[in-house]
N, CA, C and O atoms as a printed pandas DataFrame, in Angstrom:
     atom_number atom_name residue_name chain_id  residue_number  x_coord  y_coord  z_coord
0              1         N          GLN        A               1   -7.361   14.249   26.900
1              2        CA          GLN        A               1   -7.226   14.398   25.452
2              3         C          GLN        A               1   -7.088   13.013   24.813
3              4         O          GLN        A               1   -6.262   12.201   25.230
4              5         N          VAL        A               2   -7.902   12.766   23.807
5              6        CA          VAL        A               2   -7.894   11.474   23.133
6              7         C          VAL        A               2   -6.855   11.472   22.022
7              8         O          VAL        A               2   -6.773   12.405   21.223
8              9         N          GLN        A               3   -6.071   10.413   21.988
9             10        CA          GLN        A               3   -5.100   10.253   20.908
10            11         C          GLN        A               3   -5.079    8.801   20.452
11            12         O          GLN        A               3   -5.159    7.873   21.256
12            13         N          LEU        A               4   -4.971    8.634   19.147
13            14        CA          LEU        A               4   -4.686    7.337   18.548
14            15         C          LEU        A               4   -3.353    7.481   17.825
15            16         O          LEU        A               4   -3.202    8.323   16.940
16            17         N          MET        A               5   -2.401    6.660   18.208
17            18        CA          MET        A               5   -1.039    6.797   17.664
18            19         C          MET        A               5   -0.671    5.537   16.900
19            20         O          MET        A               5   -0.534    4.460   17.480
20            21         N          GLU        A               6   -0.513    5.685   15.583
21            22        CA          GLU        A               6   -0.121    4.550   14.754
22            23         C          GLU        A               6    1.401    4.422   14.688
23            24         O          GLU        A               6    2.129    5.410   14.791
24            25         N          SER        A               7    1.854    3.205   14.518
25            26        CA          SER        A               7    3.276    2.937   14.314
26            27         C          SER        A               7    3.415    1.625   13.556
27            28         O          SER        A               7    2.454    0.870   13.406
28            29         N          GLY        A               8    4.622    1.371   13.084
29            30        CA          GLY        A               8    4.899    0.102   12.433
30            31         C          GLY        A               8    4.998    0.154   10.928
31            32         O          GLY        A               8    5.311   -0.851   10.290
32            33         N          GLY        A               9    4.733    1.314   10.351
33            34        CA          GLY        A               9    4.847    1.424    8.905
34            35         C          GLY        A               9    6.299    1.423    8.460
35            36         O          GLY        A               9    7.220    1.470    9.276
36            37         N          GLY        A              10    6.483    1.369    7.145
37            38        CA          GLY        A              10    7.840    1.385    6.612
38            39         C          GLY        A              10    7.880    0.888    5.185
39            40         O          GLY        A              10    6.855    0.774    4.513
40            41         N          LEU        A              11    9.092    0.593    4.738
41            42        CA          LEU        A              11    9.324    0.088    3.390
42            43         C          LEU        A              11    9.523   -1.423    3.458
43            44         O          LEU        A              11   10.318   -1.919    4.256
44            45         N          VAL        A              12    8.804   -2.136    2.625
45            46        CA          VAL        A              12    8.905   -3.599    2.616
46            47         C          VAL        A              12    8.829   -4.083    1.169
47            48         O          VAL        A              12    8.190   -3.450    0.329
48            49         N          GLN        A              13    9.472   -5.185    0.892
49            50        CA          GLN        A              13    9.439   -5.746   -0.458
50            51         C          GLN        A              13    8.133   -6.497   -0.696
51            52         O          GLN        A              13    7.510   -6.978    0.251
52            53         N          PRO        A              14    7.723   -6.598   -1.942
53            54        CA          PRO        A              14    6.517   -7.402   -2.250
54            55         C          PRO        A              14    6.645   -8.813   -1.675
55            56         O          PRO        A              14    7.694   -9.452   -1.766
56            57         N          GLY        A              15    5.555   -9.272   -1.086
57            58        CA          GLY        A              15    5.555  -10.570   -0.434
58            59         C          GLY        A              15    5.911  -10.522    1.028
59            60         O          GLY        A              15    5.763  -11.516    1.739
60            61         N          GLY        A              16    6.380   -9.381    1.486
61            62        CA          GLY        A              16    6.787   -9.228    2.872
62            63         C          GLY        A              16    5.617   -8.957    3.810
63            64         O          GLY        A              16    4.455   -8.946    3.404
64            65         N          SER        A              17    5.963   -8.739    5.081
65            66        CA          SER        A              17    4.954   -8.517    6.120
66            67         C          SER        A              17    5.288   -7.295    6.958
67            68         O          SER        A              17    6.450   -6.916    7.104
68            69         N          LEU        A              18    4.265   -6.701    7.494
69            70        CA          LEU        A              18    4.390   -5.620    8.471
70            71         C          LEU        A              18    3.258   -5.770    9.481
71            72         O          LEU        A              18    2.195   -6.309    9.170
72            73         N          ARG        A              19    3.505   -5.284   10.697
73            74        CA          ARG        A              19    2.438   -5.204   11.680
74            75         C          ARG        A              19    2.304   -3.765   12.130
75            76         O          ARG        A              19    3.235   -3.180   12.684
76            77         N          LEU        A              20    1.134   -3.203   11.886
77            78        CA          LEU        A              20    0.832   -1.855   12.334
78            79         C          LEU        A              20    0.188   -1.905   13.714
79            80         O          LEU        A              20   -0.559   -2.829   14.036
80            81         N          SER        A              21    0.493   -0.898   14.517
81            82        CA          SER        A              21   -0.102   -0.773   15.845
82            83         C          SER        A              21   -0.821    0.561   15.955
83            84         O          SER        A              21   -0.409    1.561   15.366
84            85         N          CYS        A              22   -1.888    0.556   16.712
85            86        CA          CYS        A              22   -2.659    1.779   16.991
86            87         C          CYS        A              22   -2.895    1.806   18.493
87            88         O          CYS        A              22   -3.754    1.095   19.015
88            89         N          ALA        A              23   -2.120    2.637   19.179
89            90        CA          ALA        A              23   -2.218    2.725   20.634
90            91         C          ALA        A              23   -3.153    3.860   21.027
91            92         O          ALA        A              23   -3.029    4.983   20.539
92            93         N          GLY        A              24   -4.083    3.551   21.910
93            94        CA          GLY        A              24   -5.046    4.546   22.360
94            95         C          GLY        A              24   -4.602    5.221   23.644
95            96         O          GLY        A              24   -4.047    4.584   24.538
96            97         N          SER        A              25   -4.856    6.528   23.723
97            98        CA          SER        A              25   -4.601    7.314   24.930
98            99         C          SER        A              25   -5.836    8.170   25.183
99           100         O          SER        A              25   -6.285    8.897   24.297
100          101         N          GLY        A              26   -6.391    8.080   26.406
101          102        CA          GLY        A              26   -7.612    8.810   26.689
102          103         C          GLY        A              26   -8.836    8.184   26.073
103          104         O          GLY        A              26   -9.902    8.800   26.037
104          105         N          ILE        A              27   -8.700    6.992   25.597
105          106        CA          ILE        A              27   -9.785    6.251   24.945
106          107         C          ILE        A              27   -9.579    4.773   25.240
107          108         O          ILE        A              27   -8.453    4.278   25.209
108          109         N          ILE        A              28  -10.665    4.074   25.523
109          110        CA          ILE        A              28  -10.588    2.629   25.735
110          111         C          ILE        A              28  -10.978    1.971   24.421
111          112         O          ILE        A              28  -12.155    1.936   24.065
112          113         N          VAL        A              29  -10.000    1.454   23.707
113          114        CA          VAL        A              29  -10.251    0.992   22.338
114          115         C          VAL        A              29  -11.223   -0.183   22.298
115          116         O          VAL        A              29  -11.884   -0.409   21.284
116          117         N          SER        A              30  -11.311   -0.932   23.400
117          118        CA          SER        A              30  -12.162   -2.122   23.371
118          119         C          SER        A              30  -13.650   -1.788   23.363
119          120         O          SER        A              30  -14.462   -2.659   23.050
120          121         N          VAL        A              31  -14.032   -0.563   23.697
121          122        CA          VAL        A              31  -15.449   -0.205   23.670
122          123         C          VAL        A              31  -15.811    0.535   22.389
123          124         O          VAL        A              31  -16.963    0.924   22.196
124          125         N          TYR        A              32  -14.846    0.726   21.530
125          126        CA          TYR        A              32  -15.060    1.377   20.247
126          127         C          TYR        A              32  -15.023    0.362   19.113
127          128         O          TYR        A              32  -14.396   -0.691   19.226
128          129         N          ALA        A              33  -15.694    0.688   18.036
129          130        CA          ALA        A              33  -15.476   -0.025   16.782
130          131         C          ALA        A              33  -14.218    0.589   16.173
131          132         O          ALA        A              33  -14.196    1.766   15.811
132          133         N          MET        A              34  -13.185   -0.219   16.067
133          134        CA          MET        A              34  -11.900    0.279   15.592
134          135         C          MET        A              34  -11.661   -0.184   14.156
135          136         O          MET        A              34  -11.918   -1.337   13.809
136          137         N          SER        A              35  -11.176    0.714   13.352
137          138        CA          SER        A              35  -10.963    0.412   11.944
138          139         C          SER        A              35   -9.588    0.877   11.495
139          140         O          SER        A              35   -8.991    1.783   12.077
140          141         N          TRP        A              36   -9.114    0.237   10.456
141          142        CA          TRP        A              36   -7.943    0.712    9.729
142          143         C          TRP        A              36   -8.414    1.151    8.351
143          144         O          TRP        A              36   -9.096    0.410    7.643
144          145         N          TYR        A              37   -8.035    2.369    7.987
145          146        CA          TYR        A              37   -8.288    2.902    6.661
146          147         C          TYR        A              37   -6.934    3.136    5.985
147          148         O          TYR        A              37   -5.895    3.216    6.641
148          149         N          ARG        A              38   -6.979    3.242    4.670
149          150        CA          ARG        A              38   -5.766    3.627    3.955
150          151         C          ARG        A              38   -6.123    4.575    2.824
151          152         O          ARG        A              38   -7.230    4.550    2.285
152          153         N          GLN        A              39   -5.157    5.407    2.484
153          154        CA          GLN        A              39   -5.348    6.324    1.363
154          155         C          GLN        A              39   -4.053    6.440    0.590
155          156         O          GLN        A              39   -3.016    6.829    1.127
156          157         N          ALA        A              40   -4.134    6.098   -0.667
157          158        CA          ALA        A              40   -2.990    6.223   -1.562
158          159         C          ALA        A              40   -3.117    7.526   -2.348
159          160         O          ALA        A              40   -4.227    8.033   -2.513
160          161         N          PRO        A              41   -2.011    8.074   -2.831
161          162        CA          PRO        A              41   -2.069    9.324   -3.594
162          163         C          PRO        A              41   -3.010    9.216   -4.784
163          164         O          PRO        A              41   -2.916    8.286   -5.585
164          165         N          GLY        A              42   -3.916   10.176   -4.890
165          166        CA          GLY        A              42   -4.833   10.205   -6.020
166          167         C          GLY        A              42   -5.987    9.230   -5.921
167          168         O          GLY        A              42   -6.783    9.109   -6.852
168          169         N          LYS        A              43   -6.084    8.526   -4.787
169          170        CA          LYS        A              43   -7.162    7.550   -4.633
170          171         C          LYS        A              43   -8.025    7.911   -3.438
171          172         O          LYS        A              43   -7.625    8.675   -2.560
172          173         N          GLN        A              44   -9.236    7.333   -3.430
173          174        CA          GLN        A              44  -10.140    7.575   -2.319
174          175         C          GLN        A              44   -9.712    6.779   -1.097
175          176         O          GLN        A              44   -9.058    5.742   -1.199
176          177         N          ARG        A              45  -10.099    7.293    0.048
177          178        CA          ARG        A              45   -9.862    6.588    1.297
178          179         C          ARG        A              45  -10.625    5.261    1.272
179          180         O          ARG        A              45  -11.775    5.200    0.837
180          181         N          GLU        A              46   -9.967    4.206    1.743
181          182        CA          GLU        A              46  -10.533    2.868    1.673
182          183         C          GLU        A              46  -10.541    2.232    3.051
183          184         O          GLU        A              46   -9.533    2.259    3.757
184          185         N          LEU        A              47  -11.676    1.658    3.437
185          186        CA          LEU        A              47  -11.755    0.894    4.680
186          187         C          LEU        A              47  -11.062   -0.443    4.448
187          188         O          LEU        A              47  -11.428   -1.186    3.538
188          189         N          VAL        A              48  -10.070   -0.748    5.264
189          190        CA          VAL        A              48   -9.286   -1.966    5.107
190          191         C          VAL        A              48   -9.801   -3.078    6.006
191          192         O          VAL        A              48  -10.021   -4.201    5.552
192          193         N          ALA        A              49   -9.994   -2.764    7.290
193          194        CA          ALA        A              49  -10.414   -3.786    8.251
194          195         C          ALA        A              49  -11.077   -3.103    9.435
195          196         O          ALA        A              49  -10.796   -1.947    9.750
196          197         N          ARG        A              50  -11.966   -3.852   10.085
197          198        CA          ARG        A              50  -12.692   -3.304   11.231
198          199         C          ARG        A              50  -12.882   -4.392   12.268
199          200         O          ARG        A              50  -13.078   -5.562   11.938
200          201         N          ILE        A              51  -12.821   -3.989   13.528
201          202        CA          ILE        A              51  -13.144   -4.896   14.627
202          203         C          ILE        A              51  -14.120   -4.174   15.546
203          204         O          ILE        A              51  -13.856   -3.055   15.986
204          205         N          THR        A              52  -15.244   -4.815   15.832
205          206        CA          THR        A              52  -16.253   -4.193   16.663
206          207         C          THR        A              52  -15.916   -4.372   18.139
207          208         O          THR        A              52  -14.978   -5.090   18.486
208          209         N          SER        A              53  -16.679   -3.721   18.995
209          210        CA          SER        A              53  -16.446   -3.843   20.430
210          211         C          SER        A              53  -16.685   -5.281   20.903
211          212         O          SER        A              53  -16.131   -5.706   21.917
212          213         N          SER        A              54  -17.505   -6.017   20.171
213          214        CA          SER        A              54  -17.762   -7.418   20.543
214          215         C          SER        A              54  -16.762   -8.376   19.911
215          216         O          SER        A              54  -16.825   -9.585   20.139
216          217         N          GLY        A              55  -15.841   -7.837   19.119
217          218        CA          GLY        A              55  -14.787   -8.663   18.553
218          219         C          GLY        A              55  -15.023   -9.186   17.157
219          220         O          GLY        A              55  -14.191   -9.922   16.626
220          221         N          ASN        A              56  -16.143   -8.824   16.548
221          222        CA          ASN        A              56  -16.387   -9.229   15.167
222          223         C          ASN        A              56  -15.482   -8.452   14.231
223          224         O          ASN        A              56  -15.213   -7.269   14.442
224          225         N          THR        A              57  -15.014   -9.135   13.190
225          226        CA          THR        A              57  -14.096   -8.504   12.251
226          227         C          THR        A              57  -14.652   -8.529   10.835
227          228         O          THR        A              57  -15.479   -9.372   10.486
228          229         N          ASP        A              58  -14.183   -7.593   10.036
229          230        CA          ASP        A              58  -14.590   -7.516    8.632
230          231         C          ASP        A              58  -13.417   -6.927    7.850
231          232         O          ASP        A              58  -12.631   -6.141    8.379
232          233         N          TYR        A              59  -13.315   -7.324    6.574
233          234        CA          TYR        A              59  -12.182   -6.910    5.759
234          235         C          TYR        A              59  -12.626   -6.488    4.373
235          236         O          TYR        A              59  -13.644   -6.956    3.862
236          237         N          ALA        A              60  -11.855   -5.603    3.773
237          238        CA          ALA        A              60  -12.049   -5.290    2.366
238          239         C          ALA        A              60  -11.683   -6.531    1.546
239          240         O          ALA        A              60  -10.806   -7.304    1.932
240          241         N          ASN        A              61  -12.354   -6.708    0.430
241          242        CA          ASN        A              61  -12.073   -7.869   -0.419
242          243         C          ASN        A              61  -10.606   -7.907   -0.846
243          244         O          ASN        A              61  -10.023   -8.980   -1.001
244          245         N          SER        A              62  -10.029   -6.746   -1.029
245          246        CA          SER        A              62   -8.665   -6.664   -1.535
246          247         C          SER        A              62   -7.613   -7.168   -0.542
247          248         O          SER        A              62   -6.481   -7.458   -0.931
248          249         N          VAL        A              63   -7.986   -7.273    0.741
249          250        CA          VAL        A              63   -7.002   -7.695    1.750
250          251         C          VAL        A              63   -7.410   -8.970    2.483
251          252         O          VAL        A              63   -6.620   -9.528    3.245
252          253         N          ARG        A              64   -8.637   -9.429    2.257
253          254        CA          ARG        A              64   -9.130  -10.597    2.996
254          255         C          ARG        A              64   -8.221  -11.799    2.722
255          256         O          ARG        A              64   -7.892  -12.099    1.575
256          257         N          GLY        A              65   -7.831  -12.468    3.788
257          258        CA          GLY        A              65   -6.929  -13.606    3.669
258          259         C          GLY        A              65   -5.464  -13.226    3.804
259          260         O          GLY        A              65   -4.615  -14.096    3.995
260          261         N          ARG        A              66   -5.159  -11.943    3.709
261          262        CA          ARG        A              66   -3.763  -11.477    3.845
262          263         C          ARG        A              66   -3.560  -10.637    5.099
263          264         O          ARG        A              66   -2.499  -10.685    5.721
264          265         N          PHE        A              67   -4.579   -9.868    5.469
265          266        CA          PHE        A              67   -4.483   -8.969    6.615
266          267         C          PHE        A              67   -5.340   -9.517    7.763
267          268         O          PHE        A              67   -6.360  -10.169    7.541
268          269         N          THR        A              68   -4.902   -9.236    8.988
269          270        CA          THR        A              68   -5.656   -9.623   10.173
270          271         C          THR        A              68   -5.677   -8.466   11.162
271          272         O          THR        A              68   -4.629   -7.940   11.538
272          273         N          ILE        A              69   -6.875   -8.075   11.581
273          274        CA          ILE        A              69   -7.024   -7.048   12.601
274          275         C          ILE        A              69   -7.245   -7.739   13.937
275          276         O          ILE        A              69   -7.956   -8.740   14.021
276          277         N          SER        A              70   -6.625   -7.189   14.988
277          278        CA          SER        A              70   -6.784   -7.762   16.320
278          279         C          SER        A              70   -6.673   -6.652   17.350
279          280         O          SER        A              70   -6.322   -5.513   17.043
280          281         N          ARG        A              71   -6.986   -7.027   18.582
281          282        CA          ARG        A              71   -7.014   -6.032   19.665
282          283         C          ARG        A              71   -6.426   -6.657   20.920
283          284         O          ARG        A              71   -6.706   -7.811   21.244
284          285         N          ASP        A              72   -5.611   -5.884   21.617
285          286        CA          ASP        A              72   -5.077   -6.279   22.916
286          287         C          ASP        A              72   -5.595   -5.283   23.935
287          288         O          ASP        A              72   -5.084   -4.168   24.043
288          289         N          SER        A              73   -6.620   -5.691   24.686
289          290        CA          SER        A              73   -7.248   -4.771   25.633
290          291         C          SER        A              73   -6.291   -4.355   26.746
291          292         O          SER        A              73   -6.341   -3.217   27.211
292          293         N          ALA        A              74   -5.427   -5.261   27.173
293          294        CA          ALA        A              74   -4.477   -4.941   28.248
294          295         C          ALA        A              74   -3.508   -3.831   27.823
295          296         O          ALA        A              74   -3.087   -3.015   28.642
296          297         N          LYS        A              75   -3.163   -3.815   26.536
297          298        CA          LYS        A              75   -2.255   -2.782   26.020
298          299         C          LYS        A              75   -3.018   -1.626   25.383
299          300         O          LYS        A              75   -2.417   -0.652   24.932
300          301         N          ASN        A              76   -4.349   -1.740   25.348
301          302        CA          ASN        A              76   -5.190   -0.687   24.755
302          303         C          ASN        A              76   -4.731   -0.367   23.333
303          304         O          ASN        A              76   -4.616    0.795   22.944
304          305         N          THR        A              77   -4.478   -1.410   22.582
305          306        CA          THR        A              77   -3.879   -1.270   21.259
306          307         C          THR        A              77   -4.603   -2.172   20.254
307          308         O          THR        A              77   -5.015   -3.287   20.574
308          309         N          VAL        A              78   -4.744   -1.660   19.046
309          310        CA          VAL        A              78   -5.288   -2.429   17.936
310          311         C          VAL        A              78   -4.161   -2.649   16.926
311          312         O          VAL        A              78   -3.331   -1.770   16.698
312          313         N          TYR        A              79   -4.151   -3.825   16.336
313          314        CA          TYR        A              79   -3.088   -4.185   15.405
314          315         C          TYR        A              79   -3.663   -4.494   14.018
315          316         O          TYR        A              79   -4.830   -4.855   13.867
316          317         N          LEU        A              80   -2.802   -4.339   13.024
317          318        CA          LEU        A              80   -3.127   -4.818   11.685
318          319         C          LEU        A              80   -1.911   -5.588   11.192
319          320         O          LEU        A              80   -0.888   -5.001   10.838
320          321         N          GLN        A              81   -2.038   -6.912   11.174
321          322        CA          GLN        A              81   -0.981   -7.768   10.632
322          323         C          GLN        A              81   -1.179   -7.878    9.134
323          324         O          GLN        A              81   -2.231   -8.317    8.672
324          325         N          MET        A              82   -0.177   -7.482    8.380
325          326        CA          MET        A              82   -0.271   -7.463    6.926
326          327         C          MET        A              82    0.762   -8.428    6.346
327          328         O          MET        A              82    1.966   -8.241    6.516
328          329         N          ASN        A              83    0.281   -9.443    5.672
329          330        CA          ASN        A              83    1.143  -10.448    5.052
330          331         C          ASN        A              83    0.968  -10.416    3.537
331          332         O          ASN        A              83   -0.001   -9.860    3.020
332          333         N          SER        A              84    1.914  -11.018    2.843
333          334        CA          SER        A              84    1.856  -11.112    1.370
334          335         C          SER        A              84    1.587   -9.743    0.758
335          336         O          SER        A              84    0.713   -9.590   -0.095
336          337         N          LEU        A              85    2.333   -8.774    1.196
337          338        CA          LEU        A              85    2.083   -7.397    0.753
338          339         C          LEU        A              85    2.368   -7.229   -0.733
339          340         O          LEU        A              85    3.266   -7.848   -1.303
340          341         N          LYS        A              86    1.560   -6.361   -1.331
341          342        CA          LYS        A              86    1.648   -6.067   -2.758
342          343         C          LYS        A              86    1.924   -4.579   -2.959
343          344         O          LYS        A              86    1.625   -3.773   -2.077
344          345         N          PRO        A              87    2.484   -4.208   -4.092
345          346        CA          PRO        A              87    2.713   -2.774   -4.333
346          347         C          PRO        A              87    1.439   -1.941   -4.206
347          348         O          PRO        A              87    1.496   -0.784   -3.789
348          349         N          GLU        A              88    0.308   -2.510   -4.557
349          350        CA          GLU        A              88   -0.953   -1.757   -4.465
350          351         C          GLU        A              88   -1.418   -1.556   -3.027
351          352         O          GLU        A              88   -2.405   -0.856   -2.797
352          353         N          ASP        A              89   -0.733   -2.151   -2.055
353          354        CA          ASP        A              89   -1.030   -1.882   -0.652
354          355         C          ASP        A              89   -0.341   -0.610   -0.157
355          356         O          ASP        A              89   -0.566   -0.184    0.976
356          357         N          THR        A              90    0.484   -0.012   -0.989
357          358        CA          THR        A              90    1.174    1.219   -0.612
358          359         C          THR        A              90    0.174    2.332   -0.350
359          360         O          THR        A              90   -0.659    2.637   -1.204
360          361         N          ALA        A              91    0.254    2.940    0.831
361          362        CA          ALA        A              91   -0.691    3.984    1.227
362          363         C          ALA        A              91   -0.306    4.482    2.618
363          364         O          ALA        A              91    0.555    3.910    3.286
364          365         N          VAL        A              92   -0.963    5.555    3.035
365          366        CA          VAL        A              92   -0.920    5.973    4.436
366          367         C          VAL        A              92   -2.072    5.263    5.138
367          368         O          VAL        A              92   -3.223    5.344    4.709
368          369         N          TYR        A              93   -1.744    4.568    6.218
369          370        CA          TYR        A              93   -2.725    3.807    6.972
370          371         C          TYR        A              93   -3.073    4.572    8.256
371          372         O          TYR        A              93   -2.197    4.975    9.022
372          373         N          HIS        A              94   -4.380    4.756    8.461
373          374        CA          HIS        A              94   -4.877    5.439    9.647
374          375         C          HIS        A              94   -5.736    4.485   10.464
375          376         O          HIS        A              94   -6.424    3.631    9.904
376          377         N          CYS        A              95   -5.699    4.625   11.791
377          378        CA          CYS        A              95   -6.688    3.929   12.589
378          379         C          CYS        A              95   -7.766    4.927   13.005
379          380         O          CYS        A              95   -7.536    6.132   13.107
380          381         N          ASN        A              96   -8.936    4.374   13.235
381          382        CA          ASN        A              96  -10.126    5.183   13.491
382          383         C          ASN        A              96  -10.982    4.472   14.534
383          384         O          ASN        A              96  -11.163    3.256   14.477
384          385         N          GLY        A              97  -11.501    5.233   15.475
385          386        CA          GLY        A              97  -12.377    4.656   16.495
386          387         C          GLY        A              97  -13.709    5.370   16.509
387          388         O          GLY        A              97  -13.765    6.599   16.487
388          389         N          VAL        A              98  -14.795    4.590   16.544
389          390        CA          VAL        A              98  -16.148    5.141   16.528
390          391         C          VAL        A              98  -16.970    4.494   17.640
391          392         O          VAL        A              98  -16.899    3.288   17.875
392          393         N          ARG        A              99  -17.753    5.335   18.315
393          394        CA          ARG        A              99  -18.637    4.824   19.359
394          395         C          ARG        A              99  -19.855    5.716   19.465
395          396         O          ARG        A              99  -19.742    6.942   19.501
396          397         N          TRP        A             100  -21.024    5.093   19.515
397          398        CA          TRP        A             100  -22.271    5.803   19.776
398          399         C          TRP        A             100  -22.589    5.692   21.258
399          400         O          TRP        A             100  -22.572    4.600   21.826
400          401         N          VAL        A             101  -22.885    6.848   21.888
401          402        CA          VAL        A             101  -23.388    6.869   23.249
402          403         C          VAL        A             101  -24.714    7.605   23.196
403          404         O          VAL        A             101  -24.744    8.833   23.106
404          405         N          GLY        A             102  -25.810    6.863   23.251
405          406        CA          GLY        A             102  -27.111    7.473   23.025
406          407         C          GLY        A             102  -27.184    8.011   21.609
407          408         O          GLY        A             102  -27.016    7.260   20.648
408          409         N          THR        A             103  -27.430    9.288   21.474
409          410        CA          THR        A             103  -27.491    9.914   20.153
410          411         C          THR        A             103  -26.207   10.661   19.817
411          412         O          THR        A             103  -26.144   11.359   18.805
412          413         N          SER        A             104  -25.202   10.523   20.640
413          414        CA          SER        A             104  -23.930   11.215   20.420
414          415         C          SER        A             104  -22.918   10.272   19.784
415          416         O          SER        A             104  -22.718    9.145   20.236
416          417         N          LEU        A             105  -22.279   10.770   18.714
417          418        CA          LEU        A             105  -21.240   10.000   18.025
418          419         C          LEU        A             105  -19.870   10.515   18.442
419          420         O          LEU        A             105  -19.587   11.711   18.379
420          421         N          TYR        A             106  -19.032    9.583   18.867
421          422        CA          TYR        A             106  -17.654    9.904   19.200
422          423         C          TYR        A             106  -16.770    9.217   18.171
423          424         O          TYR        A             106  -16.844    8.002   17.992
424          425         N          GLU        A             107  -15.935    9.996   17.496
425          426        CA          GLU        A             107  -15.073    9.455   16.447
426          427         C          GLU        A             107  -13.702   10.091   16.544
427          428         O          GLU        A             107  -13.576   11.309   16.672
428          429         N          TYR        A             108  -12.672    9.255   16.481
429          430        CA          TYR        A             108  -11.296    9.718   16.591
430          431         C          TYR        A             108  -10.452    9.033   15.524
431          432         O          TYR        A             108  -10.729    7.906   15.114
432          433         N          ARG        A             109   -9.422    9.740   15.087
433          434        CA          ARG        A             109   -8.574    9.227   14.019
434          435         C          ARG        A             109   -7.128    9.577   14.313
435          436         O          ARG        A             109   -6.835   10.660   14.820
436          437         N          GLY        A             110   -6.233    8.666   13.997
437          438        CA          GLY        A             110   -4.813    8.918   14.190
438          439         C          GLY        A             110   -4.196    9.668   13.023
439          440         O          GLY        A             110   -4.851    9.932   12.014
440          441         N          GLN        A             111   -2.917   10.009   13.183
441          442        CA          GLN        A             111   -2.212   10.786   12.162
442          443         C          GLN        A             111   -1.803    9.941   10.960
443          444         O          GLN        A             111   -1.599   10.472    9.868
444          445         N          GLY        A             112   -1.684    8.652   11.153
445          446        CA          GLY        A             112   -1.342    7.779   10.036
446          447         C          GLY        A             112    0.115    7.344   10.034
447          448         O          GLY        A             112    0.988    7.987   10.617
448          449         N          THR        A             113    0.339    6.231    9.355
449          450        CA          THR        A             113    1.691    5.716    9.178
450          451         C          THR        A             113    1.837    5.247    7.729
451          452         O          THR        A             113    0.941    4.608    7.179
452          453         N          GLN        A             114    2.972    5.573    7.128
453          454        CA          GLN        A             114    3.187    5.272    5.717
454          455         C          GLN        A             114    3.649    3.831    5.543
455          456         O          GLN        A             114    4.562    3.364    6.223
456          457         N          VAL        A             115    3.000    3.146    4.622
457          458        CA          VAL        A             115    3.415    1.804    4.216
458          459         C          VAL        A             115    3.775    1.854    2.737
459          460         O          VAL        A             115    2.959    2.250    1.905
460          461         N          THR        A             116    4.984    1.457    2.421
461          462        CA          THR        A             116    5.441    1.435    1.032
462          463         C          THR        A             116    5.913    0.031    0.689
463          464         O          THR        A             116    6.801   -0.518    1.341
464          465         N          VAL        A             117    5.306   -0.539   -0.345
465          466        CA          VAL        A             117    5.655   -1.886   -0.793
466          467         C          VAL        A             117    6.332   -1.751   -2.150
467          468         O          VAL        A             117    5.689   -1.421   -3.147
468          469         N          SER        A             118    7.623   -2.007   -2.176
469          470        CA          SER        A             118    8.381   -1.803   -3.400
470          471         C          SER        A             118    9.657   -2.628   -3.363
471          472         O          SER        A             118   10.235   -2.863   -2.302
472          473         N          SER        A             119   10.082   -3.062   -4.537
473          474        CA          SER        A             119   11.353   -3.772   -4.631
474          475         C          SER        A             119   12.487   -2.805   -4.977
475          476         O          SER        A             119   13.638   -3.222   -5.099
């Protein structure tokens, strides 16, 4: 059974930092394109950051320069380091893994972790 388990969310003041973790079970995260998405109440789901199986990274304009996505293959975990947090970063953050094998798409998503940025 494949599981992606997020952790590390919480309440932080503006300007603070958090590191989110996404631990894979039954899935080798290094062979998947792994992404972090977020969804705030009343807003559309937004792609925040992505790391490909080859290690290339990409970020939403709203977080570029503040957030960093990384992967630890030995721990089978993907991270999202979030610095200089703003109230508008408040959302539920989900990790997502996608992999094509031939014509078959494999996609998995975690339950999410709440991030609240408030003074």
